[in-house]
Coordinates of C-alpha atoms in Angstrom, one line a residue:
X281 CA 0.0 0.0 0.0
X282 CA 1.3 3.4 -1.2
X283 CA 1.0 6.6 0.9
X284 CA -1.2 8.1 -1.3
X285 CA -4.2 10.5 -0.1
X286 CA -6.9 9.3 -2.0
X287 CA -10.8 10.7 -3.1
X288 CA -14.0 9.8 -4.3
X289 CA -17.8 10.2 -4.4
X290 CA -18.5 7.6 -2.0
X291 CA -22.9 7.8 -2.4
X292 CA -24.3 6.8 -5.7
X293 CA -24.5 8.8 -9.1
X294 CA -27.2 10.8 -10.1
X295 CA -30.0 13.9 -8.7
X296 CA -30.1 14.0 -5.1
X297 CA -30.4 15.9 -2.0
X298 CA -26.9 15.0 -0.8
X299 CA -23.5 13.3 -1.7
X300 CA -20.5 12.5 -0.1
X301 CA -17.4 12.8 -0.8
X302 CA -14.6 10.9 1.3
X303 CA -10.7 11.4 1.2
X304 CA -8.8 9.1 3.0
X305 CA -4.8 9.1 3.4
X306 CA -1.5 11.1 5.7
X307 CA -2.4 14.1 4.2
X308 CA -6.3 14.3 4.3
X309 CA -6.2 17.2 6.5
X310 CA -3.7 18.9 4.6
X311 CA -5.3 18.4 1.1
X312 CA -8.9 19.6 2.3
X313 CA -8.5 21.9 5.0
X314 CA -7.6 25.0 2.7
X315 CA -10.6 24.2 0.9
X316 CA -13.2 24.4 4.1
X317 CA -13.8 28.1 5.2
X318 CA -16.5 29.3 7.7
X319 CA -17.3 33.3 6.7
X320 CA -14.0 33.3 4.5
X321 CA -11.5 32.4 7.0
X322 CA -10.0 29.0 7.6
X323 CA -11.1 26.2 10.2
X324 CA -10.1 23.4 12.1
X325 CA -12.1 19.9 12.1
X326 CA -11.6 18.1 15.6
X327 CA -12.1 14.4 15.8
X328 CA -15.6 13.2 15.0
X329 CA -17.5 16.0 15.0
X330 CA -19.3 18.1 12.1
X331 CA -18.7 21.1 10.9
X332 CA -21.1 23.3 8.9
X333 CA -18.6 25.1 6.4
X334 CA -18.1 26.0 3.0
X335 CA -15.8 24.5 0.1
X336 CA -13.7 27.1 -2.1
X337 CA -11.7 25.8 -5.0
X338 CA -8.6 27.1 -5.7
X339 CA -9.4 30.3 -7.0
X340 CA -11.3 31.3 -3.7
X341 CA -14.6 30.4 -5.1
X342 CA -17.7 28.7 -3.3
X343 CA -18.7 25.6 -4.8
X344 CA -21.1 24.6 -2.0
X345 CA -22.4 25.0 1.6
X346 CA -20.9 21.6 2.8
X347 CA -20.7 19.6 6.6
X348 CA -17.2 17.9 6.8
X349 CA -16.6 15.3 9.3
X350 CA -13.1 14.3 10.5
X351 CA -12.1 11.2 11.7
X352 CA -8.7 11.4 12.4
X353 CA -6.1 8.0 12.6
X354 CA -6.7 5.0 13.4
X355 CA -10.1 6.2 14.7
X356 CA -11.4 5.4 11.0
X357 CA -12.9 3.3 8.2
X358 CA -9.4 2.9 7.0
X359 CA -7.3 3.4 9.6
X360 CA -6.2 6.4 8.1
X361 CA -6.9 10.4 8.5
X362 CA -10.5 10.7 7.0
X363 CA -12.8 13.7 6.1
X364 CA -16.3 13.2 4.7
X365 CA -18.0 16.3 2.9
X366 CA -21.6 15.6 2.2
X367 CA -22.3 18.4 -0.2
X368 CA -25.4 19.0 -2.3
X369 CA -26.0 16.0 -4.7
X370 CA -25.3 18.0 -8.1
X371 CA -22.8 16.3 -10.4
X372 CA -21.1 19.6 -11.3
X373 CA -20.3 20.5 -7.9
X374 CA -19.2 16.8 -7.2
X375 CA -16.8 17.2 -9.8
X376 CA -15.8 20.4 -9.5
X377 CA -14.6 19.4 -5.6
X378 CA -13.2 16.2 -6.1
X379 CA -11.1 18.4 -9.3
X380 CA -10.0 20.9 -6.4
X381 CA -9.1 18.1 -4.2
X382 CA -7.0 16.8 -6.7
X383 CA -5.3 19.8 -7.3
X384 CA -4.2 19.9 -4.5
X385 CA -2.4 16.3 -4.0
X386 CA -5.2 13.5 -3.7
X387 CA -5.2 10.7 -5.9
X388 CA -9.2 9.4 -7.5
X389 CA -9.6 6.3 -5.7
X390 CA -10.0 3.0 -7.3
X391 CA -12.7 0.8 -7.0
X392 CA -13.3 -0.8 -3.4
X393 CA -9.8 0.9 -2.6
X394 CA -11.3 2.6 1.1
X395 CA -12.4 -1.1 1.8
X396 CA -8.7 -2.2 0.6
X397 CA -7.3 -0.1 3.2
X398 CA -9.0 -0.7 5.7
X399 CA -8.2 -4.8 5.8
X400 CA -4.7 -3.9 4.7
X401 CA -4.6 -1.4 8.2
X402 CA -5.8 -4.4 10.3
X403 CA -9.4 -2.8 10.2
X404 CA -11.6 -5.3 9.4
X405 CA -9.8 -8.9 8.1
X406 CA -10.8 -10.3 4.3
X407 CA -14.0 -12.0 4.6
X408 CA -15.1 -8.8 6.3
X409 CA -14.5 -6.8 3.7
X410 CA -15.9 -8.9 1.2
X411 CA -18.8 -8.9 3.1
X412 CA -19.1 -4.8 2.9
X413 CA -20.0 -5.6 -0.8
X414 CA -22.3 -7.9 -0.2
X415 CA -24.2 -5.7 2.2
X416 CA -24.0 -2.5 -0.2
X417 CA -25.6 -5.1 -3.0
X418 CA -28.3 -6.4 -0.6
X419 CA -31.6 -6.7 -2.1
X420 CA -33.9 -8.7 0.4
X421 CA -34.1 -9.4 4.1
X422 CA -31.9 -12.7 4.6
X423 CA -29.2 -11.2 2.2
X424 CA -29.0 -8.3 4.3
X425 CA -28.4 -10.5 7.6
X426 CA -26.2 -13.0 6.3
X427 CA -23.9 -10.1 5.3
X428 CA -24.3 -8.0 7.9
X429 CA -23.3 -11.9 10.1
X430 CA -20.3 -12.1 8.3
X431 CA -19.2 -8.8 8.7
X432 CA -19.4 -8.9 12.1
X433 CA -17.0 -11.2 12.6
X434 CA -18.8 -14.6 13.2
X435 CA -17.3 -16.6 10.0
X436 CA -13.9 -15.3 10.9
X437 CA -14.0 -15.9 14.7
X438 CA -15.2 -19.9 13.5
X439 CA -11.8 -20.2 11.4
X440 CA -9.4 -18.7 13.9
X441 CA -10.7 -20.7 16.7
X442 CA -10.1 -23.4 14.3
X443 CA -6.6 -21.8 13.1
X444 CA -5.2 -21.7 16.6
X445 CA -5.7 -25.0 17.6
X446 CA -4.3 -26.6 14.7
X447 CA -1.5 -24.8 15.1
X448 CA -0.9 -25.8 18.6
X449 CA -1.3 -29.5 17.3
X450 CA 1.6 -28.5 14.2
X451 CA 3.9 -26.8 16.9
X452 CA 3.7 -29.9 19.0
X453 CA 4.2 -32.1 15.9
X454 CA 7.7 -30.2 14.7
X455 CA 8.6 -30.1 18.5
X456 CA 8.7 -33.3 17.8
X457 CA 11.1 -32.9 15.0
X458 CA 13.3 -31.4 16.9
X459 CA 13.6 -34.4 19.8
X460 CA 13.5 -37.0 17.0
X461 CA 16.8 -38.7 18.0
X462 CA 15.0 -39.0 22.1
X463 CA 11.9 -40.2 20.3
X464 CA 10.2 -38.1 22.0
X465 CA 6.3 -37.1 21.7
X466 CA 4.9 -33.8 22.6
X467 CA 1.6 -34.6 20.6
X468 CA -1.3 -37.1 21.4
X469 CA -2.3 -39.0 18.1
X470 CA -5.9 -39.9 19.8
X471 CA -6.3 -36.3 20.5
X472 CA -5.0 -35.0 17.4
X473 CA -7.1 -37.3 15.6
X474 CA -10.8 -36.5 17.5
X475 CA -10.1 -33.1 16.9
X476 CA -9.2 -33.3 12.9
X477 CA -12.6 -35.2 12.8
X478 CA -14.7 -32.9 14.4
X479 CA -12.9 -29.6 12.6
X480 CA -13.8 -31.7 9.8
X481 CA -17.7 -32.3 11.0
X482 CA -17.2 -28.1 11.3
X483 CA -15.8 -27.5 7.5
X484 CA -18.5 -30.0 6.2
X485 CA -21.2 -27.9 7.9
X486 CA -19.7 -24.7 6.5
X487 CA -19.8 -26.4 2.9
X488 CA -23.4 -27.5 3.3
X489 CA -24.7 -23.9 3.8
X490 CA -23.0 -22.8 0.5
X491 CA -26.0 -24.2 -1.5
X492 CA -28.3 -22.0 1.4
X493 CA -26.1 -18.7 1.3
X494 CA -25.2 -19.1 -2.5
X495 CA -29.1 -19.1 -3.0
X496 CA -29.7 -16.5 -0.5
X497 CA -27.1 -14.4 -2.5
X498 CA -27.8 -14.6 -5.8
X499 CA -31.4 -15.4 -6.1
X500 CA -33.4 -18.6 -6.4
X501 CA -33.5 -18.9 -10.0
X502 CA -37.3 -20.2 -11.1
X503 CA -38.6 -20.9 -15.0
X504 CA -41.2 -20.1 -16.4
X505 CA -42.5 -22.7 -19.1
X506 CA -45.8 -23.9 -20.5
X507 CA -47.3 -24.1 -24.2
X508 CA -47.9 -20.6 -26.0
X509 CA -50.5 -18.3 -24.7
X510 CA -51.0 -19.9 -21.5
X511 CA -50.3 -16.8 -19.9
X512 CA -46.5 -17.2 -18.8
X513 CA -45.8 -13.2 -19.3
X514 CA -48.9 -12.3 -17.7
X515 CA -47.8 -14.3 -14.6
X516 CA -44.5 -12.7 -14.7
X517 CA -45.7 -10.0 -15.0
X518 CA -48.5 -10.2 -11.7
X519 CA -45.4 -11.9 -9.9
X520 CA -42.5 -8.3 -10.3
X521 CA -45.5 -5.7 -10.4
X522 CA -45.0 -4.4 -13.4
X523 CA -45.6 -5.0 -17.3
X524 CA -42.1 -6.5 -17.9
X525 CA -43.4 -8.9 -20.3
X526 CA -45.4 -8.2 -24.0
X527 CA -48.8 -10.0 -23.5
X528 CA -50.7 -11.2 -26.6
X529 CA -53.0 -13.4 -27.6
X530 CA -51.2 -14.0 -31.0
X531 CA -49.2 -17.5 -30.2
X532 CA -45.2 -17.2 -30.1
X533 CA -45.1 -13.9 -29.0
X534 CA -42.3 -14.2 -26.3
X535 CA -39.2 -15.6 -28.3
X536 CA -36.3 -14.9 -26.4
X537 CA -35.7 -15.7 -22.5
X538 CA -37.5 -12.8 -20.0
X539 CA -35.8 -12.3 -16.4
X540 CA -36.1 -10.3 -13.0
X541 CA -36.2 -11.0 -9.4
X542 CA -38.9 -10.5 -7.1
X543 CA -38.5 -10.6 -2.8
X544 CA -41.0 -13.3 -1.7
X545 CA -40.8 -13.9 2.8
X546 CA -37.5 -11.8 2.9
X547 CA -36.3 -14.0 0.0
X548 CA -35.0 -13.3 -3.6
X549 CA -36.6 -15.2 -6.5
X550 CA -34.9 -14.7 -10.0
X551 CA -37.9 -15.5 -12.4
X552 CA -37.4 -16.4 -16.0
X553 CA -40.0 -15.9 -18.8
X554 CA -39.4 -18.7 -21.7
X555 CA -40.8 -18.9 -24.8
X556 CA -44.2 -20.9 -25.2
X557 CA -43.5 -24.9 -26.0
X558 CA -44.8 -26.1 -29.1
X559 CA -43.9 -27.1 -32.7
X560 CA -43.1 -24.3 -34.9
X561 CA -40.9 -24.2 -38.4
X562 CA -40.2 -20.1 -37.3
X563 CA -36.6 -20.3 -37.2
X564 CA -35.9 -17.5 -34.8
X565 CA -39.4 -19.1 -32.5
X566 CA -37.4 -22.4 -32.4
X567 CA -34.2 -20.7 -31.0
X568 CA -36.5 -18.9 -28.6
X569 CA -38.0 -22.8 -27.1
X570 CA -34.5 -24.2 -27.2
X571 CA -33.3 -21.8 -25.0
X572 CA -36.4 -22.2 -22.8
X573 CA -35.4 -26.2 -21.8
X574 CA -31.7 -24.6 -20.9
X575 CA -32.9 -22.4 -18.5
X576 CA -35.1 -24.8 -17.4
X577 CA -32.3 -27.1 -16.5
X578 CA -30.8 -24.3 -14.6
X579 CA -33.7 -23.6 -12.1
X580 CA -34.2 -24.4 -8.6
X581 CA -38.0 -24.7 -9.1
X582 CA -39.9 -24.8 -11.9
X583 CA -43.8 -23.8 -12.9
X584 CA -45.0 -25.4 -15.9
X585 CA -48.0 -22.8 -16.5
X586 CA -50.9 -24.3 -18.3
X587 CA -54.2 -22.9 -19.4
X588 CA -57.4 -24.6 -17.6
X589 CA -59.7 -24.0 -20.1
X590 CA -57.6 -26.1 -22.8
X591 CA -57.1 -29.0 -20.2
X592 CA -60.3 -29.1 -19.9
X593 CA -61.4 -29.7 -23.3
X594 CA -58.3 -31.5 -23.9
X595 CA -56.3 -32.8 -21.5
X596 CA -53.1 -32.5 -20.7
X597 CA -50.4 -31.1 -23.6
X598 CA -47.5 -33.2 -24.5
X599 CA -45.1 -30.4 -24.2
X600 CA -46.2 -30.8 -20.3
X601 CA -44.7 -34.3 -20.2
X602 CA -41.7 -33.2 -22.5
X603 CA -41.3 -30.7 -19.1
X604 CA -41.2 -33.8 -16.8
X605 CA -39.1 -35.7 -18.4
X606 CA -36.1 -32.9 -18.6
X607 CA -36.8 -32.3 -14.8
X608 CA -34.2 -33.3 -12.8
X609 CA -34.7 -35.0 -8.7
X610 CA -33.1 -31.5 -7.6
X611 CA -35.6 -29.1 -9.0
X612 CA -38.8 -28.5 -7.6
X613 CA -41.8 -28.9 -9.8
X614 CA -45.2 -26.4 -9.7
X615 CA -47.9 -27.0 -11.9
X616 CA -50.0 -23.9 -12.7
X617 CA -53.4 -24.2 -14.0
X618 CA -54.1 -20.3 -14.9
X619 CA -57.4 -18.7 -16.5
X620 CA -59.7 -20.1 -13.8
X621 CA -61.7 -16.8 -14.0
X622 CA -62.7 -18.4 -17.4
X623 CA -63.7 -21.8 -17.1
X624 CA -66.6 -23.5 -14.7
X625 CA -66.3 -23.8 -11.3
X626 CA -68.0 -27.6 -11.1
X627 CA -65.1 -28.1 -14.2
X628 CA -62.7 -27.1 -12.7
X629 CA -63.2 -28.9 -9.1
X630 CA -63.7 -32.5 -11.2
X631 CA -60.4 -32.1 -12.6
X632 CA -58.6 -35.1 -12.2
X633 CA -54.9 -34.2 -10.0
X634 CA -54.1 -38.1 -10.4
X635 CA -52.5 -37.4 -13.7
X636 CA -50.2 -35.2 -12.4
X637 CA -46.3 -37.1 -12.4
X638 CA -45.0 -35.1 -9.3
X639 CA -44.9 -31.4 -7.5
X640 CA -47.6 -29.4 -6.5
X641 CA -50.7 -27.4 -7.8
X642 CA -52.2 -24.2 -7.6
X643 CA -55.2 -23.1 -9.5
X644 CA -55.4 -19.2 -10.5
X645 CA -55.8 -15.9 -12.6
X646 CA -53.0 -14.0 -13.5
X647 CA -54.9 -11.4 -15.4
X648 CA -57.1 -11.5 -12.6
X649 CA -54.3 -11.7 -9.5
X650 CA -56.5 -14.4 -8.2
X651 CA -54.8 -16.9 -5.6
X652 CA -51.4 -15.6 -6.4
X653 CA -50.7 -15.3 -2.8
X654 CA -51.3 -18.7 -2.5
X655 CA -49.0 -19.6 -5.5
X656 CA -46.0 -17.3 -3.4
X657 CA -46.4 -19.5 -0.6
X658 CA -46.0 -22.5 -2.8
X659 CA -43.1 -21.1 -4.1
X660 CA -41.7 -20.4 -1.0
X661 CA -42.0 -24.3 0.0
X662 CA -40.3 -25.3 -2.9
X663 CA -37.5 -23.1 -2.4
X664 CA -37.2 -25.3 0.7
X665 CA -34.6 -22.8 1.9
X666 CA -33.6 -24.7 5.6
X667 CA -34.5 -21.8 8.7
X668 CA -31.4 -20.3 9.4
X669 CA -31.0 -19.4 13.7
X670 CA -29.4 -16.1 15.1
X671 CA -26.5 -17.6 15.7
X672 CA -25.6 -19.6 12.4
X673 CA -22.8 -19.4 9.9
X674 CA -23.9 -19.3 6.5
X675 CA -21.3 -19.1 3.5
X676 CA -22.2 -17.7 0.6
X677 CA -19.0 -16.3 -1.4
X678 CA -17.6 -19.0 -3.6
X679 CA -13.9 -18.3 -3.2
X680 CA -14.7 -19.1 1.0
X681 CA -16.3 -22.9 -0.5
X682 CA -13.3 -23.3 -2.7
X683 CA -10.7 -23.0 -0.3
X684 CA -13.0 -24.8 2.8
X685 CA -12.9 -28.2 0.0
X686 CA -9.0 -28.1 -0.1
X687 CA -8.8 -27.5 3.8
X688 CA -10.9 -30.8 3.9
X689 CA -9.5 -32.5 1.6
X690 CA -5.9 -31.8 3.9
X691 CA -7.4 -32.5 7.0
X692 CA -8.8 -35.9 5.5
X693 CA -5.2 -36.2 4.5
X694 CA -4.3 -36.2 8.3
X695 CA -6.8 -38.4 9.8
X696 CA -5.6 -41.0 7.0
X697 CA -2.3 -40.6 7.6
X698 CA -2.9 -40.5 11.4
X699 CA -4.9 -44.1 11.1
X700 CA -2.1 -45.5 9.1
X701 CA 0.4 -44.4 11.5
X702 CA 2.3 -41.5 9.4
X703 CA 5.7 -40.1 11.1
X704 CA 5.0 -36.4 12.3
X705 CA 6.8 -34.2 9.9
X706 CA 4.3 -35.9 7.0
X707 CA 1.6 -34.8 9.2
X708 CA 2.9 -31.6 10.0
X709 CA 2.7 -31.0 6.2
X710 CA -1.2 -31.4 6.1
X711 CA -1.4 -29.9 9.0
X712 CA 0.3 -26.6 7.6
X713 CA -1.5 -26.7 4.3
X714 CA -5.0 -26.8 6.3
X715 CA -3.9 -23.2 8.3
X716 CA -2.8 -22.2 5.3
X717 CA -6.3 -22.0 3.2
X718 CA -8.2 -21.2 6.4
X719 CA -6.1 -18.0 6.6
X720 CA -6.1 -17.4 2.9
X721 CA -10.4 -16.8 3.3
X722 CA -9.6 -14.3 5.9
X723 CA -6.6 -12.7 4.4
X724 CA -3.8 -13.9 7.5
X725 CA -2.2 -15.7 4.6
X726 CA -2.5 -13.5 1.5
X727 CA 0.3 -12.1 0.4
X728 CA -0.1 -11.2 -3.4
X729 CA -1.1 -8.1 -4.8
X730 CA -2.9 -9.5 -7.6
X731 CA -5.2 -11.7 -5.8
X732 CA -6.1 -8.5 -3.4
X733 CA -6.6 -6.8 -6.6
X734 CA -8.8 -9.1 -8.1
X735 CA -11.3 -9.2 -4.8
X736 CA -11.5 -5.7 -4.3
X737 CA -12.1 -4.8 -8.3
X738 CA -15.6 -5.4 -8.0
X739 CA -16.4 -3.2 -5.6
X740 CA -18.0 0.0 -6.4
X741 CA -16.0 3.4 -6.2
X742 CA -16.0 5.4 -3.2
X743 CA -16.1 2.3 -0.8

């Protein structure tokens, strides 16, 4: 890390009320104060507290009537000397200060550089960090919690707990090494093998909740299929609240694969639009349906939407067994029998269910946003998304799952070797390569620039 003083618009783009801008570095205070005046003379900014003031650029003129915030070393975000200006929300005056600012000797930070700092000044360690971009991108209720669990501190308190005591076994085990003429032995094998077996009980539970907190994360991806003008885009449609999807009567209309997520019980759904099933010699039609079975293959759960009125007079479509047969056990099935508003009531309750290969049913009217409540809550059991207690580590960053299936696969390594009777130092070995890829997911073992680089890259400016 450089000693650069660094800048940037740390709040979103666009019209607002207010922005802020943050500068972070040695020479913070020295950059910005000449800029802050209170009735044309200079001022001081004491620790933590905020000052109403104005910002002059360099010729002497006011930009803005600003409130700058000091938060002076290592009393900060980063660690470092940090002022905050939260200035009117106008992109010419947001530019126009962080141009002054940089006049005067600050650098225009990269992206996720504040962050950066702040693990790199002992701050906050790596999955902590990574975890302030999971928060900022948030979008429902348990994505907020599960971030805002891992940046606390609970993942990373698990692996150090764990990181400490197999480095007491692996300093016993090359104590060892050093007696090995006295045969002497510092470490018990019984004990060191319980304990590999139950860190390894740990790591597998931590594994198992990456399917959870990887769902949790990115969305639980659902399809949409059915036959052509079944009413697929009107249910999308009903289900995100707004006319995403063209609605026709005219068959083939959707031809290309719709998506966007909706929050159902403080959960995020991704739902996919497809293009109606059926036989069709329009070239750019049969494009549209091949790409529907792909993302059907790719969903968690999947609702086969099929229009009442048609099953009544005709049964069920083939295209609805084609569905079945490209299901997979994983994925969850939903049968949807839509346009109940337009057949009979006695019909409708004679239908026979029997024929139905697997899944559940719900019966209701997209155009008519009857019983879509109760087709949410079916939704939400398929998701069958396991409750999730105050106190439980959920992992949902796949570089964390990566490096917890090596760890295993090193600790296996040792409770093998420790059955077969394996001399020390080959245990030690294992041993060291286990604490190594713990303390690569919190950063204690991280030493390249390039691999900091590439975490903190996605980050957004300004954090």
């Amino acid at each position: 890390m450089n000693g650069d003083t660094i800048c940037a618009t740390a709040t979103a783009a666009g019209m607002g009320g207010i922005a802020v801008i943050r500068i972070s570095g040695p020479e913070a205070l020295t950059y910005t104060l000449p800029c802050l005046k209170k009735r044309g003379k200079p001022i001081e900014l004491p620790d933590r507290q905020a000052v109403f003031c104005t910002f002059n650029s360099s010729g002497g003129d006011v930009l803005d009537e600003v409130v700058a915030t000091a938060f002076h070393a290592p009393h900060s975000y980063t660690g470092e000397n940090v002022i905050e200006i939260s200035c009117h929300a106008s992109t010419y005056i947001e530019q126009n200060i962080l141009q002054t600012l940089i006049a005067s000797g600050c650098r225009l930070a990269e992206p996720g550089e504040f962050t950066q700092r702040a693990y790199l000044n002992g701050k906050m360690d790596l999955s902590q960090a990574e975890a302030v971009a999971d928060l900022i991108a948030s979008e429902s209720r348990a994505q907020h919690r599960m971030a805002m669990q891992q940046m606390r501190g609970s993942f990373s308190n698990e692996l150090n707990g764990l990181r400490d005591k197999l480095l007491h076994f692996t300093s016993l085990m090359e104590l060892e090494l050093d007696f090995s003429e006295e045969d002497v032995t510092f470490a018990n094998r019984d004990e060191l093998l319980t304990f590999a077996k139950d860190i390894v009980d740990r790591i597998n539970r931590l594994e198992q909740s990456f399917r959870l907190g990887n769902a949790i994360k990115k969305g639980i991806p659902v399809a949409i299929v059915g036959p052509t003008n079944a009413g697929k885009s009107t249910l999308l449609n009903r289900l995100v609240g707004e006319e995403k999807a063209i609605v026709s009567n005219i068959h083939g209309t959707t031809r290309d694969v719709i998506e966007d997520t909706v929050v159902i019980d403080g959960v995020l759904y991704r739902f996919i639009d497809t293009a109606g099933l059926r036989h069709t010699e329009d070239v750019v039609e049969s494009m549209g349906i091949e790409r529907s079975f792909k993302k059907l293959k790719e969903a968690a759960i999947v609702l086969v939407i099929l229009d009442i009125t048609e099953i009544i007079k005709n049964g069920l479509p083939a295209v609805y067994l084609d569905v079945i047969e490209h299901l997979v056990p994983e994925q969850r099935l939903i049968t949807v029998f839509n346009k109940i508003d337009l057949a009979d009531e006695d019909r409708i309750a004679c239908f026979n269910e029997s024929v139905l290969k697997n899944g559940s049913v719900a019966y209701v009217s997209a155009s008519k946003d009857r019983q879509m409540d109760y087709l949410r809550s079916e939704i939400a059991k398929a998701a069958a998304l396991p409750s999730v207690a105050e106190g439980d580590i959920v992992i949902s960053n796949a570089r964390h799952h990566a490096l917890l299936l090596k760890a295993n696969r090193s600790l296996n390594q040792v409770i093998q070797g420790l059955t077969n009777g394996l001399s020390g130092d080959l245990l030690s070995q294992d041993l060291r390569e286990a604490i190594h890829l713990l303390g690569e997911i919190t950063g204690g073992e991280i030493t390249s620039e390039n691999i900091l680089h590439n975490i903190f890259k996605h980050f957004c400016i300004g954090k």
